[in-house]
Amino acid sequence: MTVHNLYIFDRNGVCLHYSEWNRKKQASISKEEEYKLMYGMLFSIRSFVSKMSPVDMKDGFLSFQTSKYKLHYYETPTGLKIVMNTDLGVNNMRETLHQIYSSIFVEYVVKNPLCSLNQPIQSELFHAKLDSFIRGLPFFSARAG
Amino acid sequence: MSRQSNRGTESKKMNSELFTLTYGALVTQLCKDYENDEDVNKQLDKMGYNIGVRLIEDFLARSNVGRCHDFRETADVIAKVAFKMYLGITPSITNWSPAGDEFSLILENNPLVDFVELPDNHSSLIYSNLLCGVLRGALEMVQMAVDVKFTQDTLKGDSVTEIRMRFIRRIEDNLPAGEE
């Protein structure tokens, strides 16, 4: 099992953070374009899911999977979006993504007054904590490196 | 008291006098810096807003409260969860407007004013105006535009402190500009 990469978007679609661990295939476009494409898709899925749902939903869009990978999605009521791609073996990630929000993003970005909340996160501390958290996950394969 | 008690972030408790006195020092300084009370009120509201914008994230991370579906639910969360968590009090919710878009928070004891007596020359100072900014900023981040103001204040001789909240509109989220 493995974790491929992770995106954090703010409520306006700005990509606050991107990191990758085991990504064998890169998109053929610039990172900026990739973020926009990703956000656009998420935005569309959100509205698609809410319009198509035959019943009232509690959590909305949670994840999708293809033949090769699974995309996990978590959104806070403030509109912060955490997106993580893993392989297919990883089950429900809600708890983990909430933990990234509450014990890493809130602790090292929101509580750092020098970190602006609507532009890419510069904090080294945040990057380090996030990286070690992901590497410590039980399904983060040691060989993935 | 005991050193062990502050292990988890959720059980961290602080002496509220430190907060109250710090807030008092802030208001005192603003009164020195600005000529009139109106400007002080404005600054307090602005500072509160900036706090609220960040505080909401802390609140959501800690409380695990989801999205509210109506203003009544919002009122409940504010009074019973948020005020409790940050100020240690639970205001009562009253005076709903018939349309359900306005209500009042009644604070029996406002922790910000524990040691305050308002002098006569500051009659238009809204001492705790920071709270209005906090509420406005925090709710704006969860897509609610609200108007928040003090309508009664024990510092001004009223029997209770009343914060009036009025729902203005829901803020819709848009695709960022320049999206194809």
CSV table of C-alpha atoms in Angstrom, one decimal:
chain,number,residue,atom,x,y,z
A,1,MET,CA,0.0,0.0,0.0
A,2,THR,CA,1.1,3.5,-0.6
A,3,VAL,CA,0.4,7.2,-0.5
A,4,HIS,CA,0.9,8.9,-3.8
A,5,ASN,CA,0.4,12.6,-3.2
A,6,LEU,CA,-1.6,15.3,-1.3
A,7,TYR,CA,-3.2,18.6,-2.1
A,8,ILE,CA,-4.6,21.2,0.2
A,9,PHE,CA,-6.9,23.8,-1.3
A,10,ASP,CA,-8.4,26.8,0.4
A,11,ARG,CA,-12.0,27.9,-0.1
A,12,ASN,CA,-11.1,30.0,-3.1
A,13,GLY,CA,-9.3,27.3,-5.0
A,14,VAL,CA,-5.8,28.4,-4.1
A,15,CYS,CA,-3.5,25.4,-3.8
A,16,LEU,CA,-2.0,26.0,-0.3
A,17,HIS,CA,0.1,23.0,-0.3
A,18,TYR,CA,1.2,20.1,-2.5
A,19,SER,CA,3.5,17.2,-1.7
A,20,GLU,CA,4.2,13.9,-3.3
A,21,TRP,CA,5.8,10.7,-2.1
A,22,ASN,CA,5.3,8.0,-4.6
A,23,ARG,CA,4.2,9.4,-7.9
A,24,LYS,CA,5.5,7.4,-10.9
A,25,LYS,CA,3.6,9.4,-13.5
A,26,GLN,CA,3.7,13.1,-13.7
A,27,ALA,CA,1.1,15.2,-15.5
A,28,SER,CA,2.2,16.6,-18.7
A,29,ILE,CA,1.3,20.1,-17.7
A,30,SER,CA,2.7,22.7,-15.3
A,31,LYS,CA,2.0,22.4,-11.6
A,32,GLU,CA,-0.1,25.5,-11.6
A,33,GLU,CA,-2.3,24.1,-14.4
A,34,GLU,CA,-2.5,20.8,-12.6
A,35,TYR,CA,-3.8,22.5,-9.4
A,36,LYS,CA,-6.4,24.4,-11.4
A,37,LEU,CA,-7.5,21.2,-13.2
A,38,MET,CA,-7.7,19.3,-9.9
A,39,TYR,CA,-9.7,22.0,-8.2
A,40,GLY,CA,-12.0,22.4,-11.1
A,41,MET,CA,-12.8,18.8,-11.1
A,42,LEU,CA,-13.4,18.7,-7.4
A,43,PHE,CA,-15.6,21.7,-7.7
A,44,SER,CA,-17.6,20.0,-10.4
A,45,ILE,CA,-17.8,16.7,-8.6
A,46,ARG,CA,-19.1,18.5,-5.5
A,47,SER,CA,-21.9,20.1,-7.3
A,48,PHE,CA,-22.6,17.0,-9.4
A,49,VAL,CA,-22.9,14.8,-6.3
A,50,SER,CA,-25.1,17.2,-4.5
A,51,LYS,CA,-27.5,17.6,-7.5
A,52,MET,CA,-27.6,13.9,-8.4
A,53,SER,CA,-28.1,12.5,-4.9
A,54,PRO,CA,-31.6,11.1,-4.5
A,55,VAL,CA,-31.4,11.7,-0.7
A,56,ASP,CA,-30.1,14.4,1.6
A,57,MET,CA,-26.5,13.9,2.2
A,58,LYS,CA,-24.5,14.4,5.3
A,59,ASP,CA,-20.9,14.3,4.1
A,60,GLY,CA,-21.3,14.7,0.3
A,61,PHE,CA,-18.4,13.6,-1.8
A,62,LEU,CA,-15.9,11.3,-0.1
A,63,SER,CA,-13.8,9.5,-2.6
A,64,PHE,CA,-13.5,8.0,-6.1
A,65,GLN,CA,-11.4,5.3,-7.5
A,66,THR,CA,-10.1,4.2,-10.8
A,67,SER,CA,-8.4,0.9,-11.8
A,68,LYS,CA,-5.1,2.1,-10.3
A,69,TYR,CA,-5.6,4.7,-7.6
A,70,LYS,CA,-8.1,6.1,-5.1
A,71,LEU,CA,-8.7,9.8,-4.4
A,72,HIS,CA,-9.8,10.7,-0.9
A,73,TYR,CA,-11.5,14.0,-0.3
A,74,TYR,CA,-12.2,15.9,2.9
A,75,GLU,CA,-13.8,19.3,3.2
A,76,THR,CA,-14.2,21.4,6.4
A,77,PRO,CA,-17.2,23.7,6.9
A,78,THR,CA,-14.8,26.6,6.2
A,79,GLY,CA,-14.2,25.2,2.7
A,80,LEU,CA,-10.6,23.9,3.3
A,81,LYS,CA,-10.1,20.9,1.1
A,82,ILE,CA,-7.7,18.1,1.6
A,83,VAL,CA,-7.2,15.6,-1.2
A,84,MET,CA,-5.0,12.5,-1.0
A,85,ASN,CA,-4.3,9.9,-3.6
A,86,THR,CA,-3.5,6.4,-2.5
A,87,ASP,CA,-3.5,3.0,-4.1
A,88,LEU,CA,-6.7,0.9,-4.0
A,89,GLY,CA,-5.9,-1.0,-0.8
A,90,VAL,CA,-6.6,2.0,1.5
A,91,ASN,CA,-10.0,2.2,3.0
A,92,ASN,CA,-11.8,5.0,4.7
A,93,MET,CA,-9.4,7.9,5.2
A,94,ARG,CA,-11.8,10.4,6.9
A,95,GLU,CA,-10.3,10.2,10.3
A,96,THR,CA,-6.8,10.6,8.9
A,97,LEU,CA,-7.6,13.6,6.8
A,98,HIS,CA,-9.4,15.2,9.7
A,99,GLN,CA,-6.3,14.6,11.7
A,100,ILE,CA,-4.2,16.3,9.1
A,101,TYR,CA,-6.6,19.3,9.4
A,102,SER,CA,-6.9,19.4,13.2
A,103,SER,CA,-3.4,18.5,14.4
A,104,ILE,CA,-1.2,19.8,11.6
A,105,PHE,CA,-3.0,22.5,9.5
A,106,VAL,CA,-4.7,24.2,12.5
A,107,GLU,CA,-1.7,23.8,14.8
A,108,TYR,CA,1.1,24.9,12.5
A,109,VAL,CA,-0.7,27.2,10.0
A,110,VAL,CA,-3.8,28.7,11.6
A,111,LYS,CA,-2.1,29.2,14.9
A,112,ASN,CA,1.0,30.8,13.3
A,113,PRO,CA,0.0,34.4,12.8
A,114,LEU,CA,2.8,34.9,10.3
A,115,CYS,CA,1.3,32.3,8.0
A,116,SER,CA,-1.2,33.9,5.7
A,117,LEU,CA,-4.3,31.8,5.2
A,118,ASN,CA,-4.9,32.4,1.6
A,119,GLN,CA,-1.6,31.8,-0.1
A,120,PRO,CA,0.7,28.8,-0.4
A,121,ILE,CA,2.1,27.7,2.9
A,122,GLN,CA,5.7,28.6,3.4
A,123,SER,CA,6.2,27.2,6.9
A,124,GLU,CA,9.0,24.7,7.1
A,125,LEU,CA,7.6,23.4,10.4
A,126,PHE,CA,4.3,22.6,8.7
A,127,HIS,CA,6.0,20.8,5.8
A,128,ALA,CA,8.1,18.7,8.2
A,129,LYS,CA,5.2,17.8,10.5
A,130,LEU,CA,3.0,16.8,7.6
A,131,ASP,CA,5.7,14.7,5.9
A,132,SER,CA,6.5,12.8,9.1
A,133,PHE,CA,2.8,12.3,9.8
A,134,ILE,CA,2.3,10.8,6.3
A,135,ARG,CA,5.4,8.7,6.5
A,136,GLY,CA,4.2,7.4,9.8
A,137,LEU,CA,0.8,6.2,8.5
A,138,PRO,CA,0.4,2.4,8.7
A,139,PHE,CA,-0.3,2.1,4.9
A,140,PHE,CA,2.6,4.3,3.9
A,141,SER,CA,4.9,1.7,2.3
A,142,ALA,CA,8.4,1.8,3.5
A,143,ARG,CA,9.8,1.0,0.1
A,144,ALA,CA,7.8,3.8,-1.6
A,145,GLY,CA,10.3,6.5,-0.6
B,1,MET,CA,-3.1,23.1,39.0
B,2,SER,CA,-1.7,19.7,38.1
B,3,ARG,CA,0.9,19.5,35.5
B,4,GLN,CA,-0.6,16.4,33.9
B,5,SER,CA,-3.8,18.1,33.1
B,6,ASN,CA,-2.6,19.9,30.0
B,7,ARG,CA,-1.6,16.9,27.9
B,8,GLY,CA,-4.3,17.0,25.2
B,9,THR,CA,-5.0,20.3,23.5
B,10,GLU,CA,-8.7,20.0,24.4
B,11,SER,CA,-8.2,20.0,28.1
B,12,LYS,CA,-6.0,23.0,28.2
B,13,LYS,CA,-7.4,25.5,30.7
B,14,MET,CA,-6.0,28.9,31.5
B,15,ASN,CA,-6.7,31.3,34.2
B,16,SER,CA,-9.3,33.6,32.7
B,17,GLU,CA,-8.1,36.6,34.7
B,18,LEU,CA,-5.0,36.7,32.5
B,19,PHE,CA,-7.2,37.0,29.5
B,20,THR,CA,-9.5,39.5,31.0
B,21,LEU,CA,-6.7,41.7,32.1
B,22,THR,CA,-4.9,41.5,28.8
B,23,TYR,CA,-8.0,42.5,27.1
B,24,GLY,CA,-8.4,45.4,29.5
B,25,ALA,CA,-4.9,46.5,28.7
B,26,LEU,CA,-5.7,46.4,25.0
B,27,VAL,CA,-8.8,48.5,25.3
B,28,THR,CA,-6.9,51.0,27.5
B,29,GLN,CA,-4.1,51.3,25.0
B,30,LEU,CA,-6.6,51.8,22.1
B,31,CYS,CA,-8.4,54.5,24.1
B,32,LYS,CA,-5.0,56.3,24.4
B,33,ASP,CA,-4.2,55.8,20.7
B,34,TYR,CA,-7.5,57.1,19.3
B,35,GLU,CA,-9.2,60.3,19.9
B,36,ASN,CA,-12.8,59.1,20.0
B,37,ASP,CA,-14.6,56.0,21.1
B,38,GLU,CA,-16.0,55.3,17.7
B,39,ASP,CA,-12.5,54.6,16.4
B,40,VAL,CA,-11.8,52.3,19.3
B,41,ASN,CA,-15.0,50.4,18.7
B,42,LYS,CA,-14.0,50.0,15.0
B,43,GLN,CA,-10.5,48.8,15.9
B,44,LEU,CA,-11.8,46.3,18.4
B,45,ASP,CA,-14.3,45.0,15.8
B,46,LYS,CA,-11.5,44.7,13.2
B,47,MET,CA,-9.2,42.8,15.6
B,48,GLY,CA,-12.0,40.6,16.6
B,49,TYR,CA,-12.7,39.8,13.0
B,50,ASN,CA,-9.1,38.8,12.4
B,51,ILE,CA,-9.2,36.6,15.4
B,52,GLY,CA,-12.6,35.0,14.4
B,53,VAL,CA,-11.3,34.1,11.0
B,54,ARG,CA,-8.7,31.9,12.6
B,55,LEU,CA,-10.6,30.8,15.7
B,56,ILE,CA,-13.2,29.1,13.5
B,57,GLU,CA,-10.7,26.7,12.2
B,58,ASP,CA,-9.6,25.8,15.8
B,59,PHE,CA,-13.2,25.5,16.8
B,60,LEU,CA,-14.1,23.2,14.0
B,61,ALA,CA,-11.0,21.0,14.5
B,62,ARG,CA,-11.7,20.6,18.2
B,63,SER,CA,-15.4,20.3,18.3
B,64,ASN,CA,-16.0,18.2,15.2
B,65,VAL,CA,-19.2,20.2,14.6
B,66,GLY,CA,-20.4,19.8,11.0
B,67,ARG,CA,-22.2,22.3,8.8
B,68,CYS,CA,-25.3,24.0,10.3
B,69,HIS,CA,-28.4,23.7,8.3
B,70,ASP,CA,-30.3,26.7,9.7
B,71,PHE,CA,-29.7,29.8,11.8
B,72,ARG,CA,-31.3,28.1,14.9
B,73,GLU,CA,-28.7,25.4,14.8
B,74,THR,CA,-26.0,28.0,14.4
B,75,ALA,CA,-27.3,29.9,17.5
B,76,ASP,CA,-27.2,26.7,19.5
B,77,VAL,CA,-23.7,25.9,18.5
B,78,ILE,CA,-22.5,29.4,19.3
B,79,ALA,CA,-24.1,29.6,22.7
B,80,LYS,CA,-23.7,26.1,23.9
B,81,VAL,CA,-20.4,24.9,22.4
B,82,ALA,CA,-18.3,27.9,21.3
B,83,PHE,CA,-19.0,30.3,24.2
B,84,LYS,CA,-18.5,27.4,26.6
B,85,MET,CA,-15.3,26.4,25.0
B,86,TYR,CA,-13.6,29.8,24.8
B,87,LEU,CA,-15.1,31.9,27.6
B,88,GLY,CA,-16.5,29.3,29.9
B,89,ILE,CA,-20.1,30.7,29.8
B,90,THR,CA,-23.3,29.6,28.2
B,91,PRO,CA,-25.4,32.6,27.1
B,92,SER,CA,-29.1,32.1,26.6
B,93,ILE,CA,-30.8,32.5,23.2
B,94,THR,CA,-33.9,34.7,23.1
B,95,ASN,CA,-35.9,37.1,21.1
B,96,TRP,CA,-36.2,35.2,17.8
B,97,SER,CA,-37.6,37.3,15.0
B,98,PRO,CA,-40.6,35.7,13.4
B,99,ALA,CA,-38.6,35.0,10.3
B,100,GLY,CA,-36.0,33.2,12.3
B,101,ASP,CA,-33.2,35.4,11.0
B,102,GLU,CA,-32.5,37.3,14.2
B,103,PHE,CA,-31.8,36.3,17.7
B,104,SER,CA,-30.2,37.6,20.9
B,105,LEU,CA,-27.5,36.2,23.1
B,106,ILE,CA,-28.0,37.1,26.7
B,107,LEU,CA,-24.8,37.1,28.8
B,108,GLU,CA,-25.5,37.1,32.5
B,109,ASN,CA,-21.8,37.7,33.2
B,110,ASN,CA,-19.4,38.8,30.6
B,111,PRO,CA,-16.0,37.6,31.4
B,112,LEU,CA,-14.3,40.5,29.6
B,113,VAL,CA,-15.7,43.1,32.0
B,114,ASP,CA,-14.9,41.5,35.3
B,115,PHE,CA,-12.9,44.4,36.6
B,116,VAL,CA,-14.3,47.3,34.6
B,117,GLU,CA,-16.1,50.5,35.4
B,118,LEU,CA,-16.8,52.7,32.5
B,119,PRO,CA,-15.9,56.3,33.1
B,120,ASP,CA,-18.4,59.0,32.0
B,121,ASN,CA,-16.2,60.3,29.3
B,122,HIS,CA,-16.4,57.0,27.4
B,123,SER,CA,-20.1,56.7,27.2
B,124,SER,CA,-20.1,55.5,23.6
B,125,LEU,CA,-17.3,53.0,24.0
B,126,ILE,CA,-18.5,49.4,23.4
B,127,TYR,CA,-16.1,47.8,25.7
B,128,SER,CA,-16.5,44.2,24.5
B,129,ASN,CA,-16.9,45.0,20.9
B,130,LEU,CA,-14.1,42.5,20.0
B,131,LEU,CA,-16.7,39.8,20.5
B,132,CYS,CA,-18.8,41.1,17.7
B,133,GLY,CA,-15.9,41.0,15.3
B,134,VAL,CA,-15.0,37.5,16.4
B,135,LEU,CA,-18.6,36.2,15.7
B,136,ARG,CA,-18.8,38.0,12.4
B,137,GLY,CA,-15.4,36.8,11.2
B,138,ALA,CA,-16.0,33.2,12.3
B,139,LEU,CA,-19.4,33.0,10.7
B,140,GLU,CA,-18.2,34.6,7.5
B,141,MET,CA,-15.8,31.7,7.1
B,142,VAL,CA,-18.6,29.2,7.2
B,143,GLN,CA,-20.5,31.2,4.4
B,144,MET,CA,-22.8,33.2,6.6
B,145,ALA,CA,-22.9,37.0,6.5
B,146,VAL,CA,-24.2,38.3,9.8
B,147,ASP,CA,-24.6,41.6,11.5
B,148,VAL,CA,-23.6,41.5,15.2
B,149,LYS,CA,-24.0,44.3,17.7
B,150,PHE,CA,-24.4,45.0,21.4
B,151,THR,CA,-27.9,46.2,22.2
B,152,GLN,CA,-27.6,46.0,26.0
B,153,ASP,CA,-24.6,46.2,28.2
B,154,THR,CA,-24.3,45.9,32.0
B,155,LEU,CA,-21.5,48.4,31.9
B,156,LYS,CA,-24.0,51.0,30.8
B,157,GLY,CA,-26.5,50.2,33.5
B,158,ASP,CA,-28.6,47.5,31.7
B,159,SER,CA,-29.5,44.5,33.7
B,160,VAL,CA,-28.0,42.1,31.2
B,161,THR,CA,-25.6,42.1,28.3
B,162,GLU,CA,-27.3,41.4,25.0
B,163,ILE,CA,-25.7,40.7,21.6
B,164,ARG,CA,-28.0,40.9,18.7
B,165,MET,CA,-27.2,38.7,15.7
B,166,ARG,CA,-28.9,39.2,12.4
B,167,PHE,CA,-28.5,36.8,9.4
B,168,ILE,CA,-27.9,38.8,6.2
B,169,ARG,CA,-27.2,36.2,3.5
B,170,ARG,CA,-25.5,33.0,2.7
B,171,ILE,CA,-22.2,33.6,0.9
B,172,GLU,CA,-22.0,31.4,-2.2
B,173,ASP,CA,-18.7,29.9,-3.2
B,174,ASN,CA,-17.6,30.5,-6.8
B,175,LEU,CA,-15.2,29.0,-9.1
B,176,PRO,CA,-12.0,31.1,-9.1
B,177,ALA,CA,-11.8,33.6,-11.9
B,178,GLY,CA,-10.0,32.7,-15.0
B,179,GLU,CA,-11.2,29.1,-15.0
B,180,GLU,CA,-11.9,27.5,-18.3
